Short mmCIF file of C-alpha atoms in Angstrom, two decimals:
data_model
loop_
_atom_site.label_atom_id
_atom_site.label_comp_id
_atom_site.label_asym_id
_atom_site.label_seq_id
_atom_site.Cartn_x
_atom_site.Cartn_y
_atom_site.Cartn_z
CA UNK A 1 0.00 0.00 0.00
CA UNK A 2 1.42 3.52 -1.15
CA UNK A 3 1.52 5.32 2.14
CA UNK A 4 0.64 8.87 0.79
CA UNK A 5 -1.86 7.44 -1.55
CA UNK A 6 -5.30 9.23 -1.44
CA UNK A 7 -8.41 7.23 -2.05
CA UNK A 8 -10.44 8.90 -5.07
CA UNK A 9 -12.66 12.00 -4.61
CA UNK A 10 -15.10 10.34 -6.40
CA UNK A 11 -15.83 7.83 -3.92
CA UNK A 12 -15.41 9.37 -0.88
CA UNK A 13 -19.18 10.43 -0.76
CA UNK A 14 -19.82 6.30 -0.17
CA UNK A 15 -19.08 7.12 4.14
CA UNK A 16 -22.51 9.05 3.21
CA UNK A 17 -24.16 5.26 3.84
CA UNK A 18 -22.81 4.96 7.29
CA UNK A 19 -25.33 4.40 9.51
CA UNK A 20 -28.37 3.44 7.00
CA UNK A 21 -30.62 0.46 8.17
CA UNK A 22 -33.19 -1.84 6.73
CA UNK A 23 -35.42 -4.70 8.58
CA UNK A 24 -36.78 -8.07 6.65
CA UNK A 25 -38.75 -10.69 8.38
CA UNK A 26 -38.62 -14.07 7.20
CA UNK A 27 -39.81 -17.53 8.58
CA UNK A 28 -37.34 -19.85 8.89
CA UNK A 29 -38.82 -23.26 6.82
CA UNK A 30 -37.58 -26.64 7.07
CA UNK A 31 -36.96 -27.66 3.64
CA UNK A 32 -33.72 -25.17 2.95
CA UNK A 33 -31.92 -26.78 5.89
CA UNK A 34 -32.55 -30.59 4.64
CA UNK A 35 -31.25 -29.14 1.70
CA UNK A 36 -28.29 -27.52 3.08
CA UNK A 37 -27.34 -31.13 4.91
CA UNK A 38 -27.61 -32.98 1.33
CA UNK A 39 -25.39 -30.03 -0.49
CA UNK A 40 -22.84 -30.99 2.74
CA UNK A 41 -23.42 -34.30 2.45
CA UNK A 42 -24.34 -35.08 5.73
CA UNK A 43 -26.68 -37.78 7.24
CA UNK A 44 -28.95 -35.84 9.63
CA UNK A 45 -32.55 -36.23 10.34
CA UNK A 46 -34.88 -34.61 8.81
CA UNK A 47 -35.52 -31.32 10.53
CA UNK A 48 -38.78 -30.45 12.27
CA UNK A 49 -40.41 -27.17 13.74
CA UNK A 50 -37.73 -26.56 16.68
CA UNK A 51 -34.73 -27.93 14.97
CA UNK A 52 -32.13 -25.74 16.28
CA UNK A 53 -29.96 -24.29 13.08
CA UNK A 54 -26.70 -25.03 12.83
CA UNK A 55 -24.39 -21.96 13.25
CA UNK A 56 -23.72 -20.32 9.72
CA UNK A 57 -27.07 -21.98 8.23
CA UNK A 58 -29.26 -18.36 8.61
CA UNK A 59 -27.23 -17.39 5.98
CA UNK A 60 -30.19 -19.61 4.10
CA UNK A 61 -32.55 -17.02 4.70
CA UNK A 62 -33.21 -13.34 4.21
CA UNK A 63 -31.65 -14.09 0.61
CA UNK A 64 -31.55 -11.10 -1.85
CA UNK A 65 -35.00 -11.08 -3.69
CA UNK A 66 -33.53 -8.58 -6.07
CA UNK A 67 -35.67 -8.11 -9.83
CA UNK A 68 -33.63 -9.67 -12.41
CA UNK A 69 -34.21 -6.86 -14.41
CA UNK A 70 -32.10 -4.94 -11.71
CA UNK A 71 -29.31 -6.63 -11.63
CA UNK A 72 -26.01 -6.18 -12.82
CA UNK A 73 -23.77 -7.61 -15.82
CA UNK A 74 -21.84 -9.78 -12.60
CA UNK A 75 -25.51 -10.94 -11.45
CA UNK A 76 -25.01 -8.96 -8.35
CA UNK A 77 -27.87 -6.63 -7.64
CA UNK A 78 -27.06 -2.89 -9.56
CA UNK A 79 -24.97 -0.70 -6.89
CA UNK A 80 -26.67 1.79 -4.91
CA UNK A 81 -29.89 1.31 -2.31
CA UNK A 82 -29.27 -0.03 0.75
CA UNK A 83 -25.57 -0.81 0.14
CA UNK A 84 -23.52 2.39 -1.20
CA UNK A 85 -23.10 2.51 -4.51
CA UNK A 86 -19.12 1.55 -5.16
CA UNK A 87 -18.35 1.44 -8.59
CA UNK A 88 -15.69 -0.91 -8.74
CA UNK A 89 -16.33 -4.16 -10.66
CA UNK A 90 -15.30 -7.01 -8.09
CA UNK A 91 -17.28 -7.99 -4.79
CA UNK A 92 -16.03 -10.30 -2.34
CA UNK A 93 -17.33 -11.29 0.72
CA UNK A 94 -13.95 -10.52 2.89
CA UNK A 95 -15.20 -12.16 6.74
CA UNK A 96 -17.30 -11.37 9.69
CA UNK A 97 -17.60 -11.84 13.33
CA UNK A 98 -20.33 -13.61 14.91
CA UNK A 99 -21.62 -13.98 18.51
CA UNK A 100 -24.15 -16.56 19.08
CA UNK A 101 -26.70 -15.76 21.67
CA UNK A 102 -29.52 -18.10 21.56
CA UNK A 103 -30.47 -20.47 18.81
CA UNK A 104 -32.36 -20.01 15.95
CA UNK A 105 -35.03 -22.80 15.19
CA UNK A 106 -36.74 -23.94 12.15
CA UNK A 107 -40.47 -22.88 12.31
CA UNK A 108 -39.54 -19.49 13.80
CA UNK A 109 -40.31 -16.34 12.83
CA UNK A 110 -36.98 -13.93 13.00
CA UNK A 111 -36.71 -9.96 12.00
CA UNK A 112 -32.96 -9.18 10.64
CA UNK A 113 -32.22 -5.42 11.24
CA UNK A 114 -29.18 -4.37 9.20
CA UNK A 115 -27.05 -1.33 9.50
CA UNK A 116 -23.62 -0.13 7.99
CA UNK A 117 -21.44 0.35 10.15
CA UNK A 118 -18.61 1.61 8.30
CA UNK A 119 -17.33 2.53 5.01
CA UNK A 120 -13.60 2.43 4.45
CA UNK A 121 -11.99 4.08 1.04
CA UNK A 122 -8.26 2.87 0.10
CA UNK A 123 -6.01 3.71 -2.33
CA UNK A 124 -2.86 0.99 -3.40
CA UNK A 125 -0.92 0.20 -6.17
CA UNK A 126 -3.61 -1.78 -7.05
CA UNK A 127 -6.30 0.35 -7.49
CA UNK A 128 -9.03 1.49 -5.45
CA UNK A 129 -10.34 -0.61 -2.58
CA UNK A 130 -13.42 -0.16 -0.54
CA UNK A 131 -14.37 -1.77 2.76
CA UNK A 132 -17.94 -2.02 3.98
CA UNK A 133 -19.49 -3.45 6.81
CA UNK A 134 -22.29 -4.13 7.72
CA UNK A 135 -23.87 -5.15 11.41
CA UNK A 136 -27.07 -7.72 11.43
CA UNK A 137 -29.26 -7.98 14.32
CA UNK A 138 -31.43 -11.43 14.42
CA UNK A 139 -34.11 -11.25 16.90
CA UNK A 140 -36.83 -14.15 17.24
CA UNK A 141 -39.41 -14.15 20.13
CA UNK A 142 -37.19 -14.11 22.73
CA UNK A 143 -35.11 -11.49 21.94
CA UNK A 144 -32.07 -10.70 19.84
CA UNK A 145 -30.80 -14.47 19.11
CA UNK A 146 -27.28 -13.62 16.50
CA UNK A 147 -25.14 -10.65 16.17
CA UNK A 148 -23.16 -10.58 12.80
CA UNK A 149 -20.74 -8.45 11.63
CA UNK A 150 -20.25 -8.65 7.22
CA UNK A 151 -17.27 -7.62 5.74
CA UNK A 152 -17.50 -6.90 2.20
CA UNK A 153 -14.37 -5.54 -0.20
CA UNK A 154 -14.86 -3.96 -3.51
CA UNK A 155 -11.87 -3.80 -6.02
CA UNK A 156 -10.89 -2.53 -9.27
CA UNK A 157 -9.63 -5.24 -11.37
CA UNK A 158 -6.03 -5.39 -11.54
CA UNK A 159 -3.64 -4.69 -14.25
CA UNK A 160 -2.12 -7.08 -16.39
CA UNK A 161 1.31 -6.58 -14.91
CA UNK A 162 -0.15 -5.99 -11.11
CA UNK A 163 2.51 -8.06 -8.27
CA UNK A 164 0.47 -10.47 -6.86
CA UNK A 165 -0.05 -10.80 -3.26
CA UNK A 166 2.36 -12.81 -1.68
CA UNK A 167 0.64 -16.03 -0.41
CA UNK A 168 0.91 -17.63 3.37
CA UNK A 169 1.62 -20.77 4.04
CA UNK A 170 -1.01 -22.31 5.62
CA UNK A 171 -0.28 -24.64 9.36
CA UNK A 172 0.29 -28.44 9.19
CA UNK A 173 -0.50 -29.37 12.66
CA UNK A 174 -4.07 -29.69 11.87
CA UNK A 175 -5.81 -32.22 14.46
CA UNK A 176 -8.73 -33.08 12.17
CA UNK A 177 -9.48 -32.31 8.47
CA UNK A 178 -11.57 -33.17 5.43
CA UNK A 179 -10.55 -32.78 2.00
CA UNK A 180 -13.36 -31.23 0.15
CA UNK A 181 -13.90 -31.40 -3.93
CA UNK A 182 -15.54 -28.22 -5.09
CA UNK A 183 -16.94 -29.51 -8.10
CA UNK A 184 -19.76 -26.82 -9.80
CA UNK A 185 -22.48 -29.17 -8.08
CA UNK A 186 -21.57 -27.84 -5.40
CA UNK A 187 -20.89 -24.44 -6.31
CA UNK A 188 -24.43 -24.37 -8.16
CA UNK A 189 -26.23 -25.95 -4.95
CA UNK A 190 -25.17 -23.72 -2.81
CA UNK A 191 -25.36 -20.55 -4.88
CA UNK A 192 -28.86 -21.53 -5.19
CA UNK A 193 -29.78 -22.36 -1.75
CA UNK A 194 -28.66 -18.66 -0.81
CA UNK A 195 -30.50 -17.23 -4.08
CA UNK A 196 -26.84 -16.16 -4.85
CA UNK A 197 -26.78 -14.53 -8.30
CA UNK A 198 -23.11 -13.67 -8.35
CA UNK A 199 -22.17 -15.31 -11.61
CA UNK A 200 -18.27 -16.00 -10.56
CA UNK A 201 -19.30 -19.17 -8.65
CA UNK A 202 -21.14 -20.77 -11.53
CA UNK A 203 -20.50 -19.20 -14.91
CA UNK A 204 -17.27 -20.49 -16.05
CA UNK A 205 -16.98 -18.67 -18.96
CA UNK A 206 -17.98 -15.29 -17.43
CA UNK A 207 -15.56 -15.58 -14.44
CA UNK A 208 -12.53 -16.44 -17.03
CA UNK A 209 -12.96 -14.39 -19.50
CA UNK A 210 -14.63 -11.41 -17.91
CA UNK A 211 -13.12 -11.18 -14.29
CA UNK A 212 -9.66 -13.43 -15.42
CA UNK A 213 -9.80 -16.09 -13.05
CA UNK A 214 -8.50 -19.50 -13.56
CA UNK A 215 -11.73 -21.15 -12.45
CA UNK A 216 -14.77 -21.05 -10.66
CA UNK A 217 -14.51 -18.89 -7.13
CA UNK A 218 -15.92 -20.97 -3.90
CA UNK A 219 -17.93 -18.74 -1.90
CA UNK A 220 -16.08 -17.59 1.10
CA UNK A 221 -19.60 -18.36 3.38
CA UNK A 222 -19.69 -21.97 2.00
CA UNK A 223 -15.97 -22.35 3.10
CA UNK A 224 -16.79 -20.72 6.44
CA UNK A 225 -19.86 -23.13 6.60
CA UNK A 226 -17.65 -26.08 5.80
CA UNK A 227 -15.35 -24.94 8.32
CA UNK A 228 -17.91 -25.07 11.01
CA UNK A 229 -18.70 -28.38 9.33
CA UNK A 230 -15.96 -29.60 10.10
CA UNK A 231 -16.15 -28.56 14.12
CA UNK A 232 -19.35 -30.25 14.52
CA UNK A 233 -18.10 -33.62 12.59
CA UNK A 234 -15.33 -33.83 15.02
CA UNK A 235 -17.16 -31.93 18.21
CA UNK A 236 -20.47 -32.94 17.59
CA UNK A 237 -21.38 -31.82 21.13
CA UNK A 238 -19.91 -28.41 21.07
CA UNK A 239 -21.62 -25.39 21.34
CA UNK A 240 -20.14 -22.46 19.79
CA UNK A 241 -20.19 -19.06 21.40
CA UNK A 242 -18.33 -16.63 18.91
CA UNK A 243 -16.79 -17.91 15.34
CA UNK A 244 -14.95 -14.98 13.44
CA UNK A 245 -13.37 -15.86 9.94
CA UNK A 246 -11.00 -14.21 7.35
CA UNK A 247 -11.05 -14.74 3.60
CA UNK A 248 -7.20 -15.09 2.78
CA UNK A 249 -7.00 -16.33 -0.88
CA UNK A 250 -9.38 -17.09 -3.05
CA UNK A 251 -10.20 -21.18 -3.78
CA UNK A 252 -11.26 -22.38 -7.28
CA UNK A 253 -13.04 -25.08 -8.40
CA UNK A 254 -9.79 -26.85 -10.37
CA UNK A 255 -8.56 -28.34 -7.23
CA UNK A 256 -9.45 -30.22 -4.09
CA UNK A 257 -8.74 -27.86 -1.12
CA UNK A 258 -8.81 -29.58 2.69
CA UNK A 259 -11.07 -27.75 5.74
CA UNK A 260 -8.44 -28.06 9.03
CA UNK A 261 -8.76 -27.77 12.88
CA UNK A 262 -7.30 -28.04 15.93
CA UNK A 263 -8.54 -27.65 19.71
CA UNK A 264 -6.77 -25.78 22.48
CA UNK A 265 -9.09 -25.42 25.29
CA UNK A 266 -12.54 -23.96 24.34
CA UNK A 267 -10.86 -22.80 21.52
CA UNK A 268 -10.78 -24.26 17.92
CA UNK A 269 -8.83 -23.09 14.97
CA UNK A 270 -10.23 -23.56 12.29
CA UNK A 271 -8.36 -22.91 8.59
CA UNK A 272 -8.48 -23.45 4.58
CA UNK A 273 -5.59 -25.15 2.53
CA UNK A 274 -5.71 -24.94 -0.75
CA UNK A 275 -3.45 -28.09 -3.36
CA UNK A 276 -0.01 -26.08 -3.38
CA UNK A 277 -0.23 -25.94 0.75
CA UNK A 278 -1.36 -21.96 1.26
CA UNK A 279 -4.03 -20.56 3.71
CA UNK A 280 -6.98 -19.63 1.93
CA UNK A 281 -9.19 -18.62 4.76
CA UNK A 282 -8.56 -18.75 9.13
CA UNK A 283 -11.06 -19.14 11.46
CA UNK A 284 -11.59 -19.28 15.10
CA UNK A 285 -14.54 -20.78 17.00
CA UNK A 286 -15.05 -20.20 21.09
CA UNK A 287 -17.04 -23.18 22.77
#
């Protein structure tokens, strides 16, 4: 990052959205979460009105409902309404932070009351960056049940001749781990479990030739899901408290990648390795 770099006028009228809110309501079915276990391939029961969601799994719900006549070339929803408007063409979701409070449960009813929080404008050598994020309230009858914090990154493309960023190598004293083929199955399932229009996880020909990636990007909230996964495989007792993740490097569909952990008290570190050995995403879960 160029130290005396200034981010560019034209976007710094994006902090404008700090502090905007909106509130959706939806009822939290059964039949997304059978589905979710079958995309995982897991063997659980069928879930009834009270089954307790797994953590990560209300990120089947309040999906964006957007027209399709409104949304954009990437399938993304056009810039601007509640999110600011950032014109730069790629969208990642970057991490979050999560505190568990009470569960959620399938038959409930659950408001989500979403607010940016903050709106961050870089400038590097390469290109413009710009962090959002976003706080979501879950409240069911009882109260407020999840706290979420969403970090979301916008970026220009980069140049041709851009330096990459150097990669980090990813730990080996894993105490459990799962090796996990992200075959477009996969990618499609899930993209359309969470209504997920973003046409890098399942358009191969858009996300190579348009955005210049080598294959098909697997959504960062499907690794963190697989992650937590993972946890409950190996901990199927545990109850987590917090979990707060990091997107590191971005994992295609050309390769198998492995999902890692390891316990140290009510800790667990949790982490992606991708096929060459480097951390694509850390993780850590309190029980």
């Amino acid at each position: 990052m160029e130290p005396h770099a200034a981010p560019p006028p034209d976007l710094t009228h994006l902090r404008d959205w700090i502090g905007r809110q909106e509130s959706r309501t939806d009822n939290l079915t059964a039949t997304p979460v059978a589905a979710l276990a079958a995309t995982l391939d897991r063997d659980d029961p069928l879930p009834q009105a009270g089954t307790a969601l797994p953590p990560l799994w209300h990120w089947l719900y309040f999906t964006p409902l957007t027209r399709h006549s409104e949304l954009g070339v990437d399938g993304h929803a056009k810039r601007g309404g509640f999110l600011p408007p950032v014109p730069l063409p790629r969208r990642m979701w970057a991490g979050g932070r999560l505190d568990f409070l009470q569960p959620l449960r399938v038959g409930e009813t659950v408001t989500r009351t979403s607010t940016i929080q903050d709106v961050t404008v870089k400038h590097g050598r390469s290109g413009a960056l710009v962090f959002v994020c976003v706080r979501h309230a879950f409240s069911n009858a009882q109260g407020l049940a999840l706290s979420e914090e969403h970090d979301i990154v916008y970026r220009d493309a980069p140049a041709p001749d851009a330096p990459q960023p150097e990669p980090t190598p990813a730990p080996r004293d894993e105490q459990f781990s799962r090796e996990i083929v992200p075959d477009p199955v996969l990618l499609f399932r899930y993209s359309a479990l969470t209504f997920n229009g973003h046409r890098i996880h399942y358009d191969r020909s858009y996300v190579t030739g348009v955005e210049g990636y080598p294959g098909l990007i697997v959504h960062g909230p499907l690794i963190a899901t697989l992650l937590l996964d993972l946890l409950r495989r190996h901990l199927p007792d545990a109850v987590v408290k917090r979990f707060s993740f990091k997107a590191v490097r971005p994992t295609f569909d050309i390769h198998p990648f492995t999902v890692c952990g390891k316990v140290e008290g009510q800790t667990v570190t949790l982490w992606g390795r991708d096929h060459e050995g480097w951390l694509t995403m850390q993780a850590t879960a309190e029980i």
